[in-house]
Short mmCIF file of C-alpha atoms in Angstrom, two decimals:
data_model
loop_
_atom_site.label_atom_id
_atom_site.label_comp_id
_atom_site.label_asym_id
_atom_site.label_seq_id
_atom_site.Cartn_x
_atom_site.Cartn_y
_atom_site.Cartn_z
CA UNK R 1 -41.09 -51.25 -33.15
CA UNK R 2 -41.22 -49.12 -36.65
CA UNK R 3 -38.68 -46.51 -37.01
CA UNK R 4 -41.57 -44.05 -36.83
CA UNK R 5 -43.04 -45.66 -33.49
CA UNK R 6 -39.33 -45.06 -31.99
CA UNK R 7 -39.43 -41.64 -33.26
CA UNK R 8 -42.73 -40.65 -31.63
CA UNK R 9 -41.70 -42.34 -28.51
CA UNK R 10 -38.08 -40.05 -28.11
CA UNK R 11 -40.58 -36.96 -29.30
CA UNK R 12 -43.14 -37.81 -26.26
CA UNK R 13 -39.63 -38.33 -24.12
CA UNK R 14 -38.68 -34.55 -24.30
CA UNK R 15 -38.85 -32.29 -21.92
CA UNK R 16 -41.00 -29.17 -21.60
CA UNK R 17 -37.25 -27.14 -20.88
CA UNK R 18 -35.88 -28.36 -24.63
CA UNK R 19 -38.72 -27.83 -26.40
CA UNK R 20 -38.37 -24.49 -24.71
CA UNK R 21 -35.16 -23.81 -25.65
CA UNK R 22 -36.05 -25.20 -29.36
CA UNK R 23 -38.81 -23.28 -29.94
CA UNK R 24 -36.73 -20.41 -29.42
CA UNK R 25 -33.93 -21.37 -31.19
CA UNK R 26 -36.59 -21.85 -33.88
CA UNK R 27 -37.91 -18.31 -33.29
CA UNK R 28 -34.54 -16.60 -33.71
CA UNK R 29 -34.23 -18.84 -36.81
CA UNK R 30 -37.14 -17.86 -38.52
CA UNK R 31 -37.41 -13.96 -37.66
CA UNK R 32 -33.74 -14.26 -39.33
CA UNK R 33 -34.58 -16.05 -42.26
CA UNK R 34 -37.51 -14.46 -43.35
CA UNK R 35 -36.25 -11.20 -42.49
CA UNK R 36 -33.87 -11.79 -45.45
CA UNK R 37 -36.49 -13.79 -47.70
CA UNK R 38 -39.09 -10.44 -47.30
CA UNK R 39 -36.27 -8.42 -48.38
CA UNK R 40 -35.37 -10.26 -51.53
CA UNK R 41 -38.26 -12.30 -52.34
CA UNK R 42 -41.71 -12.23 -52.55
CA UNK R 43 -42.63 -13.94 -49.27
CA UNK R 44 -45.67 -13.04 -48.01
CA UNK R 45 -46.78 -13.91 -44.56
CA UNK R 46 -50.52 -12.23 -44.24
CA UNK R 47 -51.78 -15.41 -45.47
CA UNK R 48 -50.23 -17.22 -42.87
CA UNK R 49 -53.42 -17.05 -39.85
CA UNK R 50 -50.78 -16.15 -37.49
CA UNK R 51 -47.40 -14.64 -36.43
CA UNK R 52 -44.87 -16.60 -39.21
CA UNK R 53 -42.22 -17.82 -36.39
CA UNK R 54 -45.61 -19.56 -34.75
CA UNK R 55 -46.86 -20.58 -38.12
CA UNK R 56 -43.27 -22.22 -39.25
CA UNK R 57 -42.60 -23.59 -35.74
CA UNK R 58 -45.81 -25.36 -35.53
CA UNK R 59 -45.53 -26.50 -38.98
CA UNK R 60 -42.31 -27.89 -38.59
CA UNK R 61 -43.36 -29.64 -35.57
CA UNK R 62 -46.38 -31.30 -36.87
CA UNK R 63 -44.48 -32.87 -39.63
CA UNK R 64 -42.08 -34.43 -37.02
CA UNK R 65 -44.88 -36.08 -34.97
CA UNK R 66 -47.19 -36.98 -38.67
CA UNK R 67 -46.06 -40.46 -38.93
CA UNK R 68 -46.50 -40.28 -42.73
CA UNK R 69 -45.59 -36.36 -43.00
CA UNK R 70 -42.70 -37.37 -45.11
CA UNK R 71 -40.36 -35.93 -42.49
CA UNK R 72 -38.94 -38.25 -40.18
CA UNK R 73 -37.10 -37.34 -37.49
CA UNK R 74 -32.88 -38.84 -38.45
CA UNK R 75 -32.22 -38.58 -34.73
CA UNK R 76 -28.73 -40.55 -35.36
CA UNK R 77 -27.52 -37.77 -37.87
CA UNK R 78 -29.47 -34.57 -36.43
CA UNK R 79 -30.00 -32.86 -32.77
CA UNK R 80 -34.00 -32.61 -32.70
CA UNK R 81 -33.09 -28.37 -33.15
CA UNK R 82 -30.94 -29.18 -36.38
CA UNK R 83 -34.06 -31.60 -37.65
CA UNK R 84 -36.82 -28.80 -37.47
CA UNK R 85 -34.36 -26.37 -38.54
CA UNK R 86 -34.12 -28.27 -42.01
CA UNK R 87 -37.99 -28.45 -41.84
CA UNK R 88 -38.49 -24.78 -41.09
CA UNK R 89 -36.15 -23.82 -43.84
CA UNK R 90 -37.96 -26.00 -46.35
CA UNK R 91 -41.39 -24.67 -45.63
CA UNK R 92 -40.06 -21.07 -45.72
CA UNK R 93 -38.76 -22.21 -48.96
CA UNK R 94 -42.20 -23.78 -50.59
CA UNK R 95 -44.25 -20.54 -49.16
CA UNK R 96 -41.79 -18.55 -51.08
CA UNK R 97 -41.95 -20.81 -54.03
CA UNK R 98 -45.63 -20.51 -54.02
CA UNK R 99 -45.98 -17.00 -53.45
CA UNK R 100 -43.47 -16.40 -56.58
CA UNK R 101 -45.83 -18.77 -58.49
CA UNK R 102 -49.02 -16.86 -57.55
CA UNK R 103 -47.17 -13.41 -58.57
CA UNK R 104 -45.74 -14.84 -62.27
CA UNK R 105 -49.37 -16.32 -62.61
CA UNK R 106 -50.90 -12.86 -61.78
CA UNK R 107 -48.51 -10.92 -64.37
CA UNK R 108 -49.49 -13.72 -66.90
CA UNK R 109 -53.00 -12.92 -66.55
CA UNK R 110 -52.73 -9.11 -66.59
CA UNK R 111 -51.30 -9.24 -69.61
CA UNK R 112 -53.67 -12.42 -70.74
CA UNK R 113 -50.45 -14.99 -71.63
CA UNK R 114 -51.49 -18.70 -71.57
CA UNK R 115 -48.08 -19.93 -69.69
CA UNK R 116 -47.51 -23.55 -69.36
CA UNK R 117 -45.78 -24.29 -65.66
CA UNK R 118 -42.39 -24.37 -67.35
CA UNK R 119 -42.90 -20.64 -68.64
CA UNK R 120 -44.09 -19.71 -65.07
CA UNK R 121 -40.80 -21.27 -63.41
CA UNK R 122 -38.95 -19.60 -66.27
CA UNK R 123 -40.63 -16.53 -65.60
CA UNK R 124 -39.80 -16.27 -61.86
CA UNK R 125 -36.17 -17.15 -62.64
CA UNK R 126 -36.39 -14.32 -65.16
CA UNK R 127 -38.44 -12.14 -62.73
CA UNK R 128 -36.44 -9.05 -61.83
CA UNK R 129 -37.19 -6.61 -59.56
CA UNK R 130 -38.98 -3.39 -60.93
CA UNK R 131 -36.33 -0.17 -60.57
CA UNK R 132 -38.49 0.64 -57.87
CA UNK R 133 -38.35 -2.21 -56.34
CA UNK R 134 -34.91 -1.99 -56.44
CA UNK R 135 -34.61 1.48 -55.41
CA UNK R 136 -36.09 0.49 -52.23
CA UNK R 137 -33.65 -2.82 -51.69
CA UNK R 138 -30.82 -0.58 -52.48
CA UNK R 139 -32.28 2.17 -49.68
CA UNK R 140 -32.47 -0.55 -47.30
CA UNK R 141 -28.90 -2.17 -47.65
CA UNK R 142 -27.14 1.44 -47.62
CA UNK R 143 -29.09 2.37 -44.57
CA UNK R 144 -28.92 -1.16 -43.04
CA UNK R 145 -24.56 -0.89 -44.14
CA UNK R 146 -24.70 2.78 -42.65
CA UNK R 147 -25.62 1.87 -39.21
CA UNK R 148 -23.62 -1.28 -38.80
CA UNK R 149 -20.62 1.21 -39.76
CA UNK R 150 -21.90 3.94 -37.23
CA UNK R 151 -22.56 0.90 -34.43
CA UNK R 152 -19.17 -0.26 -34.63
CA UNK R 153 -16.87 2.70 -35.48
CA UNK R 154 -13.70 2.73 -33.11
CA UNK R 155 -14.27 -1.10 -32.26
CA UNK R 156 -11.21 -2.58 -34.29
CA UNK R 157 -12.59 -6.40 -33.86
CA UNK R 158 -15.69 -5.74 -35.19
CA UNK R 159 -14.16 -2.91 -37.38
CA UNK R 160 -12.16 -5.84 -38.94
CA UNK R 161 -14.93 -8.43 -38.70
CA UNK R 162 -17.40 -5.97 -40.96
CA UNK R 163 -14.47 -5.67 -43.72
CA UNK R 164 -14.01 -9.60 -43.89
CA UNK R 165 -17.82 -10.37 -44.68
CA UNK R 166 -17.53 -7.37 -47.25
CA UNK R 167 -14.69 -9.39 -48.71
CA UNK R 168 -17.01 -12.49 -48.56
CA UNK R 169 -14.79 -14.16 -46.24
CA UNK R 170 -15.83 -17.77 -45.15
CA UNK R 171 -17.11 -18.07 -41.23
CA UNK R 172 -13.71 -20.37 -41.23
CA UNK R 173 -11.24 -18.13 -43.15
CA UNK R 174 -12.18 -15.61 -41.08
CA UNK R 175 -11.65 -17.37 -37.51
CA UNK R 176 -8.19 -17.93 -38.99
CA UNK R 177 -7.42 -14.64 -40.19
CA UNK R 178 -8.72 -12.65 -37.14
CA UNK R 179 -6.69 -15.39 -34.83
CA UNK R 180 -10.23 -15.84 -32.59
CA UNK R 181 -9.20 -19.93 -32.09
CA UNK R 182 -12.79 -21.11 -32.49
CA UNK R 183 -16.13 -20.47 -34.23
CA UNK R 184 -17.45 -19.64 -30.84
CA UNK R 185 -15.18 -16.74 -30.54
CA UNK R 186 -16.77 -15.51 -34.12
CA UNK R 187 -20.35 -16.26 -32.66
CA UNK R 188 -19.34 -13.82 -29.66
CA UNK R 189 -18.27 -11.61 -31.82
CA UNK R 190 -21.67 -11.69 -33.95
CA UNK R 191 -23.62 -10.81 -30.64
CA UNK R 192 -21.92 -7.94 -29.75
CA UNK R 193 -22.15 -6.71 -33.27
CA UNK R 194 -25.76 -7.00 -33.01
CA UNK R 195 -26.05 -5.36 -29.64
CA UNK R 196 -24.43 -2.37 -30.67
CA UNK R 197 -26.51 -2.26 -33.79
CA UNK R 198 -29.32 -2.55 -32.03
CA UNK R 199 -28.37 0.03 -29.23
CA UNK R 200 -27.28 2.40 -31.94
CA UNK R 201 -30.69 1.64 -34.12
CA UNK R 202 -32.75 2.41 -30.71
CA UNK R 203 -30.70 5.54 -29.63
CA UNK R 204 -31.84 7.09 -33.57
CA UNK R 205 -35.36 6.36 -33.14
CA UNK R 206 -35.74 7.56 -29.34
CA UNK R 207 -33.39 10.80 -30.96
CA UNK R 208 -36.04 11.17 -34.15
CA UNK R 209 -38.78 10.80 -31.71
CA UNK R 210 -38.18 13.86 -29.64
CA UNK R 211 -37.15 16.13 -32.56
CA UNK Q 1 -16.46 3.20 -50.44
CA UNK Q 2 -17.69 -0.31 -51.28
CA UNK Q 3 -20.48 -1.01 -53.91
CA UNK Q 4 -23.53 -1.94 -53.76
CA UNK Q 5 -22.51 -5.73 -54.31
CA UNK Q 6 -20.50 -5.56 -51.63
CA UNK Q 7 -22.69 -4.15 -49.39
CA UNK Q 8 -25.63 -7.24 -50.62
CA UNK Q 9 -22.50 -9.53 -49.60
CA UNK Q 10 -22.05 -8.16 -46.32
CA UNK Q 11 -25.40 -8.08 -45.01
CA UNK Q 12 -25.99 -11.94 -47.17
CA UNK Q 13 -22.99 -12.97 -44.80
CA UNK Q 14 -23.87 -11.44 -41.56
CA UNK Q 15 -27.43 -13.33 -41.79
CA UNK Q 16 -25.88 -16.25 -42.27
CA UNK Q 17 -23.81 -15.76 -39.42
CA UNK Q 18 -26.45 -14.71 -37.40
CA UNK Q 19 -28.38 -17.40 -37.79
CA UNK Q 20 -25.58 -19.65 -37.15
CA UNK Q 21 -25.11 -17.75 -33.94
CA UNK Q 22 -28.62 -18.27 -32.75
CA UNK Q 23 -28.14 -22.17 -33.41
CA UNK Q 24 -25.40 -22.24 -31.15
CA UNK Q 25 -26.58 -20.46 -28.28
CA UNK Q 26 -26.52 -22.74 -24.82
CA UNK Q 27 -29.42 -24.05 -22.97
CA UNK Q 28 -28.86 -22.24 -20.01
CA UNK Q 29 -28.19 -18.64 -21.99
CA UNK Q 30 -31.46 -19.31 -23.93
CA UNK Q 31 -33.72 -20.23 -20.40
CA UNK Q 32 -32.60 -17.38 -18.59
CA UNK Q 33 -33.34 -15.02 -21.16
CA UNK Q 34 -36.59 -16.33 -21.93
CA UNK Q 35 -39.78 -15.54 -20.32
CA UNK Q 36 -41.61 -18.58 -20.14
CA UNK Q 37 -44.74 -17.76 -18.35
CA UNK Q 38 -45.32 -14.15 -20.12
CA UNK Q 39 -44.41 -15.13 -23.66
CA UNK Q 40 -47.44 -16.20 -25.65
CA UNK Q 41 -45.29 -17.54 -28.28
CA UNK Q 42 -43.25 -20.10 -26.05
CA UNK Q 43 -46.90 -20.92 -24.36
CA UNK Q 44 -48.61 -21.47 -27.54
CA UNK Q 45 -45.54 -23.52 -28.69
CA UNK Q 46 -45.86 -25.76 -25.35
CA UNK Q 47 -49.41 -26.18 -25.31
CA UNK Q 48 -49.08 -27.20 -28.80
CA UNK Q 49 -46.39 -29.60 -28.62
CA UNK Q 50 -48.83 -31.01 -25.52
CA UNK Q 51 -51.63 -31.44 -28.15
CA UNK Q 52 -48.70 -33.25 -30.17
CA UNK Q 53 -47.78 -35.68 -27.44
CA UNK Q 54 -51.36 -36.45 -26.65
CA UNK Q 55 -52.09 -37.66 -30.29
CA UNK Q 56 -48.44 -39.49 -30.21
CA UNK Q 57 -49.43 -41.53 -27.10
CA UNK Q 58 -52.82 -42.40 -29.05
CA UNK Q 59 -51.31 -43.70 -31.85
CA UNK Q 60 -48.37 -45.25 -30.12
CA UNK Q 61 -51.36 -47.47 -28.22
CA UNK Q 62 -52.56 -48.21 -31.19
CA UNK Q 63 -49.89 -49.72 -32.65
CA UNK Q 64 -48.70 -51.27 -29.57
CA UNK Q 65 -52.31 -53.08 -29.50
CA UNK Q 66 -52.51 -53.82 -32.71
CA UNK Q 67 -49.35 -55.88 -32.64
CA UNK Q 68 -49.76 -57.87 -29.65
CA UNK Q 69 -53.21 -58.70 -30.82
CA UNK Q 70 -51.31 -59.85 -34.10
CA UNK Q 71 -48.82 -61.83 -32.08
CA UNK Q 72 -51.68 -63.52 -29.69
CA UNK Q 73 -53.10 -64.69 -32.73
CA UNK Q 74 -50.30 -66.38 -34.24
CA UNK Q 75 -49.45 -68.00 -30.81
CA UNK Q 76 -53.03 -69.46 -31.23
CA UNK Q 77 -52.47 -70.24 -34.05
CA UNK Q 78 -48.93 -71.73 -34.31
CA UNK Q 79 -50.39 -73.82 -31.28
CA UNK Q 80 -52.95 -75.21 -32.94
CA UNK Q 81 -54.64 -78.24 -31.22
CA UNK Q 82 -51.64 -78.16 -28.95
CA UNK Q 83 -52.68 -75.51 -27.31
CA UNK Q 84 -53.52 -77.02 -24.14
CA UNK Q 85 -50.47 -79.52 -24.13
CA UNK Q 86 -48.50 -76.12 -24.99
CA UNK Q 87 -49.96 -73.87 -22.01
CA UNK Q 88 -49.80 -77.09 -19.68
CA UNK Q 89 -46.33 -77.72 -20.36
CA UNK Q 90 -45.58 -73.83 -19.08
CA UNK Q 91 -47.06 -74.17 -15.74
CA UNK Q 92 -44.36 -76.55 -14.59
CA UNK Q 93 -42.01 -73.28 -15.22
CA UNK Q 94 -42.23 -71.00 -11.74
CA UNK Q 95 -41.31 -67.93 -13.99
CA UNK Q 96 -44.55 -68.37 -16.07
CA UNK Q 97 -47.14 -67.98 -13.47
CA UNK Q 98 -48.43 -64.15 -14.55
CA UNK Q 99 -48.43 -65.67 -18.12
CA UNK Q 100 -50.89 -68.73 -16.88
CA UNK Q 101 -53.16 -66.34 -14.98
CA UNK Q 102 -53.14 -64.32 -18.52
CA UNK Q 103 -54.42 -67.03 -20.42
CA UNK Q 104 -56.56 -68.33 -17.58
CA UNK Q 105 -58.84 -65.66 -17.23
CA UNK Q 106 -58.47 -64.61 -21.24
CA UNK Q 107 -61.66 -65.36 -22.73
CA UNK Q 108 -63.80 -64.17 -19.68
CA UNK Q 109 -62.41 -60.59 -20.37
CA UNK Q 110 -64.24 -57.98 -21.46
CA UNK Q 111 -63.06 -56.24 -24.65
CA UNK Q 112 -61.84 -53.07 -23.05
CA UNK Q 113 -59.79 -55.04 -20.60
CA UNK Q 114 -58.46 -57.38 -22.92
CA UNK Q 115 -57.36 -54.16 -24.45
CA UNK Q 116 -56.34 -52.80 -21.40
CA UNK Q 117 -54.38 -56.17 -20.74
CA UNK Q 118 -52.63 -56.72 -24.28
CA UNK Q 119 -51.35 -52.89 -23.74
CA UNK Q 120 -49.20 -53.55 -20.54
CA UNK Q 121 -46.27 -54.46 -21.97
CA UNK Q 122 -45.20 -57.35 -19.42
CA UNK Q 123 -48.26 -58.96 -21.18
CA UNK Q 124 -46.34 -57.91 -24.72
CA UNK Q 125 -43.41 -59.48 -22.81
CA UNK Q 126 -44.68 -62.94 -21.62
CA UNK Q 127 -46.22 -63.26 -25.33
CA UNK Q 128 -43.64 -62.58 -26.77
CA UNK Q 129 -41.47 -64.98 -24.80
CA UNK Q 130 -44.45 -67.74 -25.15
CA UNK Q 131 -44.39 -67.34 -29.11
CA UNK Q 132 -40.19 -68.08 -28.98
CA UNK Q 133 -40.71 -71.07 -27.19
CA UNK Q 134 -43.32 -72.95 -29.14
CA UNK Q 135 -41.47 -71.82 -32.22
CA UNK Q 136 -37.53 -70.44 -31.68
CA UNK Q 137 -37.23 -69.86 -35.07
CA UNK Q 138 -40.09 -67.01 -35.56
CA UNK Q 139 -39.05 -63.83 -35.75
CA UNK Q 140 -41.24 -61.34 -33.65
CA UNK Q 141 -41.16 -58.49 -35.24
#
């Protein structure tokens, strides 16, 4: 049997509960991710026909099962999550790369430049941010900074968490430092961060609401 | 107060960490959470991956059928004019009587159940094991 053949037969072997549990692992994943990407890059995802975490995730999974997709499933080096995981990010990647493309192609013909591809990929190295653009990246991390601050104020843990990862603080340095034993501890931590972030985000809005 | 690096830092590490978080969340903390039967993501995802499985099987088949057909021939053809002498010299072996009633009734299949036969991998199996003895050395794969 052809590497591929054993492939498609462990893919056909798992369960509808894992693939539940993948695809939202995958979800999570790609929300995340693109969360960050729309923030910093030009990633656009009203071309995609659908919601982007079912675009990506169906993507991803399609080029596992395409025997000659060019992504083959390395089930003796990564879990099946960790495998679309590397797909997902690499599509996310391309889309942006594309998008980035189409924008350095449109300011070349606004201003009617001939560029060659190699001026294009210069130009989206080059490409930086209009001041408004950046006004409105700069908004967004002081507001986003502000209510992580608010969320957590009087909780020393995550008080102490938040001023590691402002000192850019590896995940590892800082299991050490904060004495938590193990990553999982630091993953904990991360949750509870994000609850009370997320408590504290909805408590604003319900407050702006009714004023 | 922290600049505005810093603050690009912090929320750069704090997705990262998030998303490591969400990697390592536990089966049973992800399926209790999730609602399978209300969430048209997770539904499309399944029927999807169903679609994905159905093709699989196809093209496993395929291939399966393809290569015993490809095996069947060489037997035939390794066999030569021996055949006969060859298949003869199997029925005195008790273990080889599904293989005998194989050949047997071979040619008078139809195509779709020669296709149907050549998939059951017992078939695969007895060919296999029919192709090592009339030549040890042959690799079969």
């Amino acid at each position: 049997m052809a590497n591929k053949e054993i492939v498609l037969a462990k893919l056909i072997e798992v369960p509808d509960r894992e693939w539940i549990v993948l695809a939202d692992k995958c979800r999570s994943h790609i929300k995340t991710k693109i969360k960050w990407k729309t923030l910093f890059g030009a990633h656009a995802t009203s071309n995609l026909g659908m919601p982007a975490e079912q675009y990506y995730f169906q993507k991803a999974v399609e080029k596992l099962y395409d025997p000659d997709g060019g992504w083959e499933w390395q089930f003796e080096k990564f879990t099946l999550a960790e495998q679309l995981i590397r797909i997902i990010d690499s599509l996310i990647s391309e889309e942006v790369r594309k998008s980035s493309t189409a924008k350095a192609k449109k300011k070349a013909e606004a201003l009617n430049i001939q560029y060659t591809d190699s001026e294009i990929l210069l130009d989206i190295i080059n490409d930086t941010p209009s001041y408004e653009e950046l006004q409105e990246r700069e908004q967004y991390i002081q507001d986003f900074v502000k209510l992580v601050e608010q969320a957590i104020q009087g909780n020393d843990k995550l008080e102490l968490l938040y001023l590691h990862l402002m000192d850019g603080k590896t995940y590892d340095e800082i299991v050490v430092e904060m004495e938590l034993g193990s990553k999982k501890q630091l993953y904990k931590l991360v949750e509870s961060l994000k609850e009370k972030v997320q408590k504290h985000a909805a408590s604003i809005n319900s407050k702006e609401k009714k004023s | 107060m922290s600049n505005l690096k810093e603050k690009i830092d912090f929320v750069n590490n704090l997705y990262g960490l998030i998303l490591e978080t969400n990697l390592d969340k536990s089966d049973e903390e992800i399926l209790s959470k999730v609602d399978t039967k209300n969430d048209p993501y997770i539904s499309n995802s399944l029927s999807f991956i169903r679609r994905m499985n159905t093709q699989a099987k196809a093209t496993l088949n395929k291939s399966r059928f393809e290569y015993a057909q490809k095996m069947l021939s060489e037997l035939i053809n390794s066999a030569g004019n021996n055949i006969d002498t060859f298949l003869k010299g199997l029925v005195s072996e008790p273990e080889n009587e599904k293989m005998m009633a194989f050949f047997k009734n071979y040619q008078s299949l139809s195509d779709s159940d020669k296709k149907a036969m050549l998939l059951d991998s017992k078939i695969l199996e007895i060919i296999s094991k029919a192709k090592d003895k009339l030549d040890p050395s042959s690799n079969n794969d």
